[in-house]
CSV table of C-alpha atoms in Angstrom, one decimal:
chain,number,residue,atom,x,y,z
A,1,UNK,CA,22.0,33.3,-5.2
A,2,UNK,CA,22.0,29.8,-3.2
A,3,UNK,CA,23.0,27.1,-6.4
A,4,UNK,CA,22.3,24.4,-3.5
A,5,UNK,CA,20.5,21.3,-5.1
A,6,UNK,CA,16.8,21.2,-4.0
A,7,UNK,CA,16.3,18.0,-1.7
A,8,UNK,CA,15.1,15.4,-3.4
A,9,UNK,CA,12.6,12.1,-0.9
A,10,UNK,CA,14.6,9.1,-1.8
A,11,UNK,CA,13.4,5.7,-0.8
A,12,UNK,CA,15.9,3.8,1.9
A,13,UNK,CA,14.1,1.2,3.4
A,14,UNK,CA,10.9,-0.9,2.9
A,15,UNK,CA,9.3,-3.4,4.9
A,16,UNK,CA,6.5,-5.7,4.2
A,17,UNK,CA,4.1,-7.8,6.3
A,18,UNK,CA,1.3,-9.3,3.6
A,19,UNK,CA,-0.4,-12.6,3.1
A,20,UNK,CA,2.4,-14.1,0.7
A,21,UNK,CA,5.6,-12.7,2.6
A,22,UNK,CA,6.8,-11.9,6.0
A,23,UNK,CA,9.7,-10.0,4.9
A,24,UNK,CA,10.3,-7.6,1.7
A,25,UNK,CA,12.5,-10.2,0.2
A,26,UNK,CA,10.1,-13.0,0.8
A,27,UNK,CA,7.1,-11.0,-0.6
A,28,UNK,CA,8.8,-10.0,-3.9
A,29,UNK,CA,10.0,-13.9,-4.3
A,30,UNK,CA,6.6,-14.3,-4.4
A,31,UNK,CA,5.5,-11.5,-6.2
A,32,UNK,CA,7.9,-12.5,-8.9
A,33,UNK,CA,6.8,-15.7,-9.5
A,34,UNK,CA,3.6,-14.7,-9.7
A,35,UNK,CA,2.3,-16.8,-7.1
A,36,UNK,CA,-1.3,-16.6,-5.6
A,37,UNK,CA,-1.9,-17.0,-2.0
A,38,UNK,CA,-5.8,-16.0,-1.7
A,39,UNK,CA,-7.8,-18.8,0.0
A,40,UNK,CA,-10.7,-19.2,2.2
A,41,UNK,CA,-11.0,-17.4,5.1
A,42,UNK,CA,-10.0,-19.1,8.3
A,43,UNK,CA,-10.7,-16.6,11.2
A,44,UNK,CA,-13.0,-17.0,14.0
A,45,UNK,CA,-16.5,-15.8,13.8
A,46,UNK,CA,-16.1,-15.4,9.9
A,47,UNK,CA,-17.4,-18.8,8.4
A,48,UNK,CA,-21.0,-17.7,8.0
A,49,UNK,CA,-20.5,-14.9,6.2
A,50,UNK,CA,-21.2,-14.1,2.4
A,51,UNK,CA,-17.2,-12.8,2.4
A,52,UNK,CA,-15.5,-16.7,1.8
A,53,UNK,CA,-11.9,-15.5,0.3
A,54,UNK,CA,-9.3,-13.0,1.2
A,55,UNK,CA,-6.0,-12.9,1.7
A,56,UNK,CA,-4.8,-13.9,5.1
A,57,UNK,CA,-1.4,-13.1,6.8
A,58,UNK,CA,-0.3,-16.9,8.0
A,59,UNK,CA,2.1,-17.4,10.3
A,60,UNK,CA,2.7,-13.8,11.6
A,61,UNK,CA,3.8,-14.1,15.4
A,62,UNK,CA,3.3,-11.0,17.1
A,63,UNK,CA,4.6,-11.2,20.3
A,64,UNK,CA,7.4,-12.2,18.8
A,65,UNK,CA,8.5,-9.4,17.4
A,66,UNK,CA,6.6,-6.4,19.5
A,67,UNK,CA,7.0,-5.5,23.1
A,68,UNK,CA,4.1,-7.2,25.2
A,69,UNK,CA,3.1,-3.6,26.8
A,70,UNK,CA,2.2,-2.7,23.2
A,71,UNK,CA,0.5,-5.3,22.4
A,72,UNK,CA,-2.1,-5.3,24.9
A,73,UNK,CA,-2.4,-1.5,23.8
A,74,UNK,CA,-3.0,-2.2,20.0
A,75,UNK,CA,-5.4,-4.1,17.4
A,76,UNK,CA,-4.0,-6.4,14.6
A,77,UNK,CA,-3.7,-4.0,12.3
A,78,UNK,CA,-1.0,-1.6,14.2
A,79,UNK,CA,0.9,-4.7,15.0
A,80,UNK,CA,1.5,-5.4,11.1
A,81,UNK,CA,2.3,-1.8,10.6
A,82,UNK,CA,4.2,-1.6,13.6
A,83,UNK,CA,6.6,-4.5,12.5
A,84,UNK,CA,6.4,-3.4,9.0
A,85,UNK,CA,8.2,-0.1,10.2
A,86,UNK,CA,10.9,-2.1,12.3
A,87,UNK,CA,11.9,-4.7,8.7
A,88,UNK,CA,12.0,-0.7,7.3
A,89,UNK,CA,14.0,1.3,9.9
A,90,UNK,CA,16.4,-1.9,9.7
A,91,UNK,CA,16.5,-2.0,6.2
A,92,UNK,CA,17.7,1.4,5.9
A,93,UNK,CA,19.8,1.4,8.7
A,94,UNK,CA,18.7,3.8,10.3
A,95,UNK,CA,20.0,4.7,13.8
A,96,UNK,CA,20.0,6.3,17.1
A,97,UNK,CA,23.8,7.7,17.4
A,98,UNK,CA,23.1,11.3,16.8
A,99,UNK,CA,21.1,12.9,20.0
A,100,UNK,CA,19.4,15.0,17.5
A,101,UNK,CA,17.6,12.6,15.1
A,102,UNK,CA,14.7,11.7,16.6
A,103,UNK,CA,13.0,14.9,15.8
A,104,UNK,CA,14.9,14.8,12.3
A,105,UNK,CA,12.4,11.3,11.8
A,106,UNK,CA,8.6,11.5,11.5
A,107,UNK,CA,6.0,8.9,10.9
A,108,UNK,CA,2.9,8.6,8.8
A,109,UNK,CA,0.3,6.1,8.1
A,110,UNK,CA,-2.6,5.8,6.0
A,111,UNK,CA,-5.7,3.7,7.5
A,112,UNK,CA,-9.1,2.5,6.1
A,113,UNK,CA,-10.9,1.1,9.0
A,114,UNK,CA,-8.5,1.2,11.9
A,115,UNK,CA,-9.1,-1.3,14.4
A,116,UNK,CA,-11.9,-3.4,14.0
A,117,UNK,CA,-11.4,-6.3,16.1
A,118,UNK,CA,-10.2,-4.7,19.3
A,119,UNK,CA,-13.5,-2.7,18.9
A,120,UNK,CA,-15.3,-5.8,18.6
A,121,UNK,CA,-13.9,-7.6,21.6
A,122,UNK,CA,-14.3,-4.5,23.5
A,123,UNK,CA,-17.9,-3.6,22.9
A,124,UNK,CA,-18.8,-7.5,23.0
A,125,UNK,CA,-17.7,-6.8,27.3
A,126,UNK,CA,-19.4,-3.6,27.0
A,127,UNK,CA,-23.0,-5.4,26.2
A,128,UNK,CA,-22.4,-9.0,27.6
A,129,UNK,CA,-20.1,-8.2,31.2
A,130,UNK,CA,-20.9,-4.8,31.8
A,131,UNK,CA,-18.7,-1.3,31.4
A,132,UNK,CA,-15.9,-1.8,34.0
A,133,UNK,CA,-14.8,-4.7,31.8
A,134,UNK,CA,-13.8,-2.7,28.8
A,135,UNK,CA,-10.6,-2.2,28.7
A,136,UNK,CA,-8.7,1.4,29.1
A,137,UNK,CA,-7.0,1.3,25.1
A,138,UNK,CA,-10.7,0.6,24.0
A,139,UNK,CA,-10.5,4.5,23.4
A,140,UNK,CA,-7.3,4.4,21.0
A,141,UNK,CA,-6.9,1.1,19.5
A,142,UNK,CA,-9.2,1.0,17.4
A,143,UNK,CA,-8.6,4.7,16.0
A,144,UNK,CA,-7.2,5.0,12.6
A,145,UNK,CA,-4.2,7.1,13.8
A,146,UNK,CA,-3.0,4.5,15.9
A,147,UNK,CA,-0.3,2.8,14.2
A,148,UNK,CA,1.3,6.1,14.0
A,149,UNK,CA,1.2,6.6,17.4
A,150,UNK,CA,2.5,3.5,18.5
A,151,UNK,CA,5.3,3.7,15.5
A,152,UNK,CA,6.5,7.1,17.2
A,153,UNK,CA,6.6,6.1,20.5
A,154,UNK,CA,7.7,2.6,20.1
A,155,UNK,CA,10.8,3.5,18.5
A,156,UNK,CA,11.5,7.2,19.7
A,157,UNK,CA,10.8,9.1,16.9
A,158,UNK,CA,9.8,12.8,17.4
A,159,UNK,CA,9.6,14.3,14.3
A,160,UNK,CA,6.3,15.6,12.7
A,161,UNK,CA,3.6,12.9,12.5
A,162,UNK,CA,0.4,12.7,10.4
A,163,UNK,CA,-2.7,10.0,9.2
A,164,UNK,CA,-3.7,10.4,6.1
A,165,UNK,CA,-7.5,9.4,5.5
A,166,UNK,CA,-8.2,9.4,2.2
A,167,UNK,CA,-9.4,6.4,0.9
A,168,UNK,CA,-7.6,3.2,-0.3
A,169,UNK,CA,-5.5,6.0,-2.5
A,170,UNK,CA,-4.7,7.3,1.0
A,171,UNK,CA,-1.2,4.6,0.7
A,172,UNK,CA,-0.1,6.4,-2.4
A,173,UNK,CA,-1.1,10.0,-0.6
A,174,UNK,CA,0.9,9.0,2.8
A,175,UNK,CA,4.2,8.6,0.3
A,176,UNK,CA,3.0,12.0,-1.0
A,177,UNK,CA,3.0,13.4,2.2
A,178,UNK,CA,6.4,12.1,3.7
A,179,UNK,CA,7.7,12.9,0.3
A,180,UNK,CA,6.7,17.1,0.8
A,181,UNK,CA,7.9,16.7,4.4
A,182,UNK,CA,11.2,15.7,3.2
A,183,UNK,CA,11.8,18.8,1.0
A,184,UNK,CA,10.9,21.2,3.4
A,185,UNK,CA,13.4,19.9,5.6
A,186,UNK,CA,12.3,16.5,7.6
A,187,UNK,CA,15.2,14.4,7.7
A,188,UNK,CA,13.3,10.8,7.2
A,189,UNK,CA,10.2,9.6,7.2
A,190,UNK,CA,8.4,6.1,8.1
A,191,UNK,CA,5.4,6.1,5.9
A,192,UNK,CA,2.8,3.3,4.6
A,193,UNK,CA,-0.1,1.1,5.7
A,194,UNK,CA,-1.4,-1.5,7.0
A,195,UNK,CA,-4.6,-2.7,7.1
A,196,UNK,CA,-6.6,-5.7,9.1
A,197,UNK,CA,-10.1,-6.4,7.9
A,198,UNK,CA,-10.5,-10.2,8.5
A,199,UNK,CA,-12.9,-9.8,11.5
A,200,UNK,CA,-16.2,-10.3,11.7
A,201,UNK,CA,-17.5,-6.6,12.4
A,202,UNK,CA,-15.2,-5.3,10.2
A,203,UNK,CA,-16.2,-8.0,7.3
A,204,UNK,CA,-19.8,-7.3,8.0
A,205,UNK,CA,-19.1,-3.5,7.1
A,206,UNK,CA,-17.3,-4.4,4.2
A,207,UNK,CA,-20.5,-6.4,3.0
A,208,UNK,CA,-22.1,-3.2,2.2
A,209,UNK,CA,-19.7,-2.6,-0.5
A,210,UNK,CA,-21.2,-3.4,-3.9
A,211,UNK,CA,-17.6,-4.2,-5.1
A,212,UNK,CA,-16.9,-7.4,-3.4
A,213,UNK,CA,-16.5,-10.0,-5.0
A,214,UNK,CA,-18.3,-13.2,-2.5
A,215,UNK,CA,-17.0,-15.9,-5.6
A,216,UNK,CA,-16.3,-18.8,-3.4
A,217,UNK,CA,-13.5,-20.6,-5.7
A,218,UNK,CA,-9.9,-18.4,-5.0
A,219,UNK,CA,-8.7,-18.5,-8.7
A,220,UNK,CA,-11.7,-16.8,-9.4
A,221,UNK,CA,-12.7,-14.3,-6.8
A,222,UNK,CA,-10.8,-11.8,-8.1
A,223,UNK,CA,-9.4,-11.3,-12.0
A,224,UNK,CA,-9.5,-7.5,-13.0
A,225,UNK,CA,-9.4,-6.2,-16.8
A,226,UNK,CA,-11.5,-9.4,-17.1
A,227,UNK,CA,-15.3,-10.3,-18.9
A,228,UNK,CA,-15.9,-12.5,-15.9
A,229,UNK,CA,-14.6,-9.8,-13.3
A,230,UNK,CA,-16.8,-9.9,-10.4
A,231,UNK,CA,-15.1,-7.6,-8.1
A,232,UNK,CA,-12.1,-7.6,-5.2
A,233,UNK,CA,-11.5,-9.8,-2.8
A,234,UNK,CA,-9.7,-8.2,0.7
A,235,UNK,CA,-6.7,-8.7,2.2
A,236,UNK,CA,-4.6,-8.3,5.4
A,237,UNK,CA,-1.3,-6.8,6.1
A,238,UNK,CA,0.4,-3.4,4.2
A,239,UNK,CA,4.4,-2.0,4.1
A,240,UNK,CA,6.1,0.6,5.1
A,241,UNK,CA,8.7,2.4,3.7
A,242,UNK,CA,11.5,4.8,4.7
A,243,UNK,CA,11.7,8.4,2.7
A,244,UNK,CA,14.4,10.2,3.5
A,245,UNK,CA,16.4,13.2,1.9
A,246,UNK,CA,19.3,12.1,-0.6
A,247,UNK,CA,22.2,13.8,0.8
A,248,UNK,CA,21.4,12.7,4.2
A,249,UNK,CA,21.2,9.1,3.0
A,250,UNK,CA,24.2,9.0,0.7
A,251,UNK,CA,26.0,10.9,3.7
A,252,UNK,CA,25.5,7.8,6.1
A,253,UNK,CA,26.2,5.4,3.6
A,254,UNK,CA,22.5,4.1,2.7
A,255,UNK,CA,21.6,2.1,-0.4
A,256,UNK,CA,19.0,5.0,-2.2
A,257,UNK,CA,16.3,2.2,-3.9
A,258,UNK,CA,14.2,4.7,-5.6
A,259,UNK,CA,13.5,8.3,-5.5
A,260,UNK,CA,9.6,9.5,-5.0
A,261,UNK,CA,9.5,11.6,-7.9
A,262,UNK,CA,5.7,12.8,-8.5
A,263,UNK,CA,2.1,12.9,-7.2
A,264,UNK,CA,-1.7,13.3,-8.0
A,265,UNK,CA,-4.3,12.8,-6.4
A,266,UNK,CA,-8.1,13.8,-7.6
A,267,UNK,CA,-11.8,13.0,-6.0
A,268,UNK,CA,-14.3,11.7,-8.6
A,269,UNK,CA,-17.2,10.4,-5.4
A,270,UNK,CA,-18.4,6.9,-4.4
A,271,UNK,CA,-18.7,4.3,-6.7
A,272,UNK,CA,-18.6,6.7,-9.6
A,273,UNK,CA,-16.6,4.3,-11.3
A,274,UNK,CA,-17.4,6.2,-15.1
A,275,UNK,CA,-16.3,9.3,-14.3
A,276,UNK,CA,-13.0,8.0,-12.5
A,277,UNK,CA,-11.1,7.7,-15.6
A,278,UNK,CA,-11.0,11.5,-15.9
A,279,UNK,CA,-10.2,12.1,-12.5
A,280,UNK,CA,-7.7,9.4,-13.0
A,281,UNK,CA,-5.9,10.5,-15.6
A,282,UNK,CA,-5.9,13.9,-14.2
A,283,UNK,CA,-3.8,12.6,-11.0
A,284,UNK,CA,-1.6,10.4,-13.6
A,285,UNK,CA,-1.0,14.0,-15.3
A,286,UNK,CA,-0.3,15.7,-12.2
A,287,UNK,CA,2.2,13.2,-10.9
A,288,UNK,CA,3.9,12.8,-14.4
A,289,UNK,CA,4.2,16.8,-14.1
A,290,UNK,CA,5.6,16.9,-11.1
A,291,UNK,CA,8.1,14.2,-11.7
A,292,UNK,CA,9.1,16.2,-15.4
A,293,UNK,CA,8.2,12.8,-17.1
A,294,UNK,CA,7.0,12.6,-20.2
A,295,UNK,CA,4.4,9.9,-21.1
A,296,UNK,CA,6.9,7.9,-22.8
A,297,UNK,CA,9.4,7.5,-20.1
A,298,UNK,CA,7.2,5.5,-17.9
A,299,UNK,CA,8.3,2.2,-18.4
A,300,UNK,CA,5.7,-0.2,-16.0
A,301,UNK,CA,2.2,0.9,-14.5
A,302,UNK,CA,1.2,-0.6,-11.3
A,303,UNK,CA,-2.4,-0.5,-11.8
A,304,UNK,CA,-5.5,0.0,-9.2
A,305,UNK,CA,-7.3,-3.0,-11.0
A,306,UNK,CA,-10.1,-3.0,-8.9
A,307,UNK,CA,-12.1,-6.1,-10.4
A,308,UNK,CA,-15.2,-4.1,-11.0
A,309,UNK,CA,-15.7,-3.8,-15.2
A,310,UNK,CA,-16.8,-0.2,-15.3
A,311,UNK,CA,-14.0,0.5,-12.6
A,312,UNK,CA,-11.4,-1.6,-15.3
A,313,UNK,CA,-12.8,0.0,-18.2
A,314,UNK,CA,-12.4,3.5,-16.7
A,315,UNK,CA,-8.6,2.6,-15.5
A,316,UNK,CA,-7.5,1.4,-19.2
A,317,UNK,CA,-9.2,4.2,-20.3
A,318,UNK,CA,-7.2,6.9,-18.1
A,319,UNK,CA,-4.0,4.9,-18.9
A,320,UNK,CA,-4.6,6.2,-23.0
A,321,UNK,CA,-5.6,9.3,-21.8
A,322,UNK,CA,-2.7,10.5,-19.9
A,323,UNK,CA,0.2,8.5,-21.7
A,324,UNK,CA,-1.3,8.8,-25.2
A,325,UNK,CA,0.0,6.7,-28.0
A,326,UNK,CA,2.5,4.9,-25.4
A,327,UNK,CA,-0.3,3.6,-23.3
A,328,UNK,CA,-0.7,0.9,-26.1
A,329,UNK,CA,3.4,-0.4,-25.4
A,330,UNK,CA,3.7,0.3,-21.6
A,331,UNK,CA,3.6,-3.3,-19.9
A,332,UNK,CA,0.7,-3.2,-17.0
A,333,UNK,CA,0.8,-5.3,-14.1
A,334,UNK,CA,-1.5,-5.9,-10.6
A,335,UNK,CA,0.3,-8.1,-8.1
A,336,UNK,CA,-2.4,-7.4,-5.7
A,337,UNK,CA,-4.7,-10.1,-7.6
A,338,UNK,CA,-2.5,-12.8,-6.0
A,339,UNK,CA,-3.0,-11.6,-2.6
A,340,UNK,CA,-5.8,-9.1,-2.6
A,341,UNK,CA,-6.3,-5.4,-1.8
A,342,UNK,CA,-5.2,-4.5,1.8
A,343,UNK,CA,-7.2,-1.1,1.2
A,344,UNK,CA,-4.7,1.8,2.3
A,345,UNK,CA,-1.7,-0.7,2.2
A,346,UNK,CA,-2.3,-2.3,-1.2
A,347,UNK,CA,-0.6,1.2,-3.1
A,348,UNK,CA,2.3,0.9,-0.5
A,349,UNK,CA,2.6,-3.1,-1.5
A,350,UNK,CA,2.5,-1.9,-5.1
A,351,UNK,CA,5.3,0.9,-4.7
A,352,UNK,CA,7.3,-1.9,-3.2
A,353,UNK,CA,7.1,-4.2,-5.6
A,354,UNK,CA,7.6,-1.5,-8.1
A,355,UNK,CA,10.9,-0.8,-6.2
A,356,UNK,CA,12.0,-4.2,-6.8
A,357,UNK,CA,10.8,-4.6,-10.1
A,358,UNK,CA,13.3,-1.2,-11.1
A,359,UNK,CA,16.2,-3.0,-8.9
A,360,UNK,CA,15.4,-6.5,-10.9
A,361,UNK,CA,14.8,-5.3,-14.3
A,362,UNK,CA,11.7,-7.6,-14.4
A,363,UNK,CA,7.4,-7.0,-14.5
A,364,UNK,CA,5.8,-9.1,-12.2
A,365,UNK,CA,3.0,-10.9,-13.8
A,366,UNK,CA,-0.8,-10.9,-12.8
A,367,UNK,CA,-1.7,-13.9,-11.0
A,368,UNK,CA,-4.9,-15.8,-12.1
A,369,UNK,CA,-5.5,-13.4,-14.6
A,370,UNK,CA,-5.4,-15.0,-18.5
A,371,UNK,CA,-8.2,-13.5,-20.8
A,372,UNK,CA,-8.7,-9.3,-20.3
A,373,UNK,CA,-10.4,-7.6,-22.2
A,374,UNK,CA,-9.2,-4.1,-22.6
A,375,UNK,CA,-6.5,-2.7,-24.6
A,376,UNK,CA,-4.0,-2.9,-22.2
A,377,UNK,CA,0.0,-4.9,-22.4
A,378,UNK,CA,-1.1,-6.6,-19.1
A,379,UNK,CA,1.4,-9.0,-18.0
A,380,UNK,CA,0.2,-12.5,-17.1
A,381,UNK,CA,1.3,-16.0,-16.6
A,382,UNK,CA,4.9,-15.4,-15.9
A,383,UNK,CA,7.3,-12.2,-15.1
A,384,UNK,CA,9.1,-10.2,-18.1
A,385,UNK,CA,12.2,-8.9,-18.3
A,386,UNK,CA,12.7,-5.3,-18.7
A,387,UNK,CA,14.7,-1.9,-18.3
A,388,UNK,CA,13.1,0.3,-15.9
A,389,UNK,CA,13.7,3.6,-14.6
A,390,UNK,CA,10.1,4.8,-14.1
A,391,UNK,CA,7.3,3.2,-12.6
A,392,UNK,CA,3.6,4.7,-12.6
A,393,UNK,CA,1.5,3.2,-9.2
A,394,UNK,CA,-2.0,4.2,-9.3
A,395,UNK,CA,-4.6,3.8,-6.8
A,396,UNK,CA,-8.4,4.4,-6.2
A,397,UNK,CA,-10.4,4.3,-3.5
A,398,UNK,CA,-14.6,3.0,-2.7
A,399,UNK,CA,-15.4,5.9,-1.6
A,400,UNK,CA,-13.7,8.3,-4.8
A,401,UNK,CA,-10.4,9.3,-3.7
A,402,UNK,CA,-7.9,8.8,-7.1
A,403,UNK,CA,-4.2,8.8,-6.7
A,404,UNK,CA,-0.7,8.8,-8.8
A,405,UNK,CA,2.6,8.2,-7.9
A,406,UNK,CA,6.0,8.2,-9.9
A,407,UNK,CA,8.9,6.5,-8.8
A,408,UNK,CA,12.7,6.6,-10.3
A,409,UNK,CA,15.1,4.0,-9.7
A,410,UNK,CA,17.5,5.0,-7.5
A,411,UNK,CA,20.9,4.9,-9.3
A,412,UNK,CA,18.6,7.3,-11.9
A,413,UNK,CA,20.9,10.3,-10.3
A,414,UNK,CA,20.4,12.6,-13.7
A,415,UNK,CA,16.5,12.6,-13.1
């Protein structure tokens, strides 16, 4: 009988492009401090719309940091994603010495929308110029599988690839996914989400959400667990992490940051904000399962905190239900409401922060959040300090999708 340990997906890299941070390290500066970075919104063809704050990724220079021949190939969102996934494969250290590893190292990403304003600009030729103006990559940009495409090609990978579309949970799901690939055998995976949803089109879908919040004042736009919730704001940008199997890493020397130790995911429908805190608790059981956690060990939630008071109300009330008496003494924190929900990539900014937050010893507060009004330890104002081996993520999408995700921190080598 084989007494070989089971592989266990450990996190090795992460890297972050969101509206208060270029890098990981400059996003979790700002994460920590609580600061809020949501403002109006300043891109072309947007100022007449309802939608008047998001959260903007400033400053981000493309072509500075992605081949030009990709560029004219891919919409906003795959370029975030796609130097996301560089900050991560450098983070990790990964590299190309071994002839084999390129089909040892797959890539997935989660997407919401996909590529909006390439779509746009293309179809706008289509109607105003005529057909032989659209450009050829009119027929892949804008597709939500893109940014894995372009990750795997860009940088040679040729291990197995996947999109997962499920939802704004789909972040949490992609983890998930590289996660099970892992075990069976993959040697890493570049995983997470990025999302870019500040374009006109792609606002004027988002309008028929009933969840947006179209407050015009920033500090107000968007405070979950709140009376005066009135919904989420949106945001640019995502992260992308590296999950690779332990021995591998520790073999080549890499810094394990967390290990991915659970998963659930649930589907509760549209809007069907009541009934979400079963199927929310359900995946929180699942994942807590799978992880061999017990309710009491989780020391932080990252929660969905959607900003919509049924949606709140249900969340808080799946936190009880799944961690019981401890739900009362767990500290509860939502970064996101300082920089808004990036859709698929807000989970994947939330397991990074968590990361950090296990590395640091300290929950990051809730920005512009003071007053809530559900029975939750939420933490506001200013960061805590803390001993944390296990963080709880959560994550729910519009359209019903529910998700869970445990994560250990990574010198936790008993768990």
């Amino acid at each position: 009988m084989s007494t070989q340990r089971p592989r266990r997906a450990v996190v090795t890299g992460i890297g972050v492009i969101a509206p208060n941070g270029l890098r990981a390290d400059a996003y979790w500066k700002s994460v920590r401090e609580g600061v809020g970075v949501l403002d109006r919104i300043t891109r072309e063809g947007c100022g007449d719309l309802p939608l008047k704050v998001a959260g903007e990724v400033r400053g981000f220079d493309a072509s500075a940091l992605i081949e030009a021949r990709f560029l004219v190939q891919t919409d906003r969102f795959s370029h975030y994603a796609m130097a996301a996934a560089q900050l991560a494969v450098d983070d990790a250290g990964l590299g190309h010495d071994d002839p084999e590893e390129p089909f040892s190292i797959g890539v997935v990403t989660a997407a919401g929308s996909g590529g909006g304003e390439f779509g746009q600009r293309e179809l706008q030729k289509l109607w105003g110029q005529g057909s032989k103006f659209v450009g050829p990559y009119q027929s892949i940009a804008w597709f939500y599988a893109a940014s894995t495409g372009q990750i795997s090609i860009r940088s040679g990978f040729k291990g197995p690839c996947g999109v997962v579309a499920s939802d704004e949970a789909g972040g949490l799901d992609g983890i998930a996914h590289a996660a099970r690939a892992v075990r069976r055998g993959t040697g890493a995976v570049i995983v997470g989400a990025a999302e870019a949803p500040l374009a006109p089109y792609s606002m004027v879908c988002q309008l028929g959400y009933p969840e947006l919040s179209t407050v015009e004042d920033p500090d107000r736009a968007y405070r979950p667990f709140t009376a005066g919730a009135t919904g989420f704001v949106p945001a640019e940008g995502g992260g992308m992490l590296v999950v690779e199997d332990e021995t591998r890493a520790r073999d080549r020397g890499a810094v394990v940051r967390a290990v991915v130790a659970g998963h659930g995911a649930t589907f509760t429908g549209a809007s069907r904000w009541a009934e979400s805190r079963e199927g929310l608790a359900r995946a929180i059981r699942v994942a807590l399962d799978e992880a061999r956690c017990a309710p009491e060990e989780v020391d932080v939630v990252f929660a969905d905190a959607l900003g919509v008071p049924d949606a709140d109300r249900a969340e808080a009330l799946a936190i009880a239900d799944a961690l019981g008496p401890h739900a009362a003494r767990v500290p509860v924190t939502a970064p996101k409401t300082g920089i808004g929900r990036a859709y698929c990539g807000a989970p994947v900014l939330d397991t990074a922060a968590a990361v950090f937050a296990m590395e640091h010893g300290v929950v990051p507060p809730t920005p512009n959040v003071f007053d809530i009004c559900h029975d939750l330890d939420l933490v506001m104002s200013r960061a805590r300090p803390a001993e944390l081996r296990t963080a709880l993520v959560l994550s729910r999408g519009l359209m019903g999708s529910n998700a869970a995700l445990v994560v250990r921190r990574g010198d936790d080598s008993a768990r």
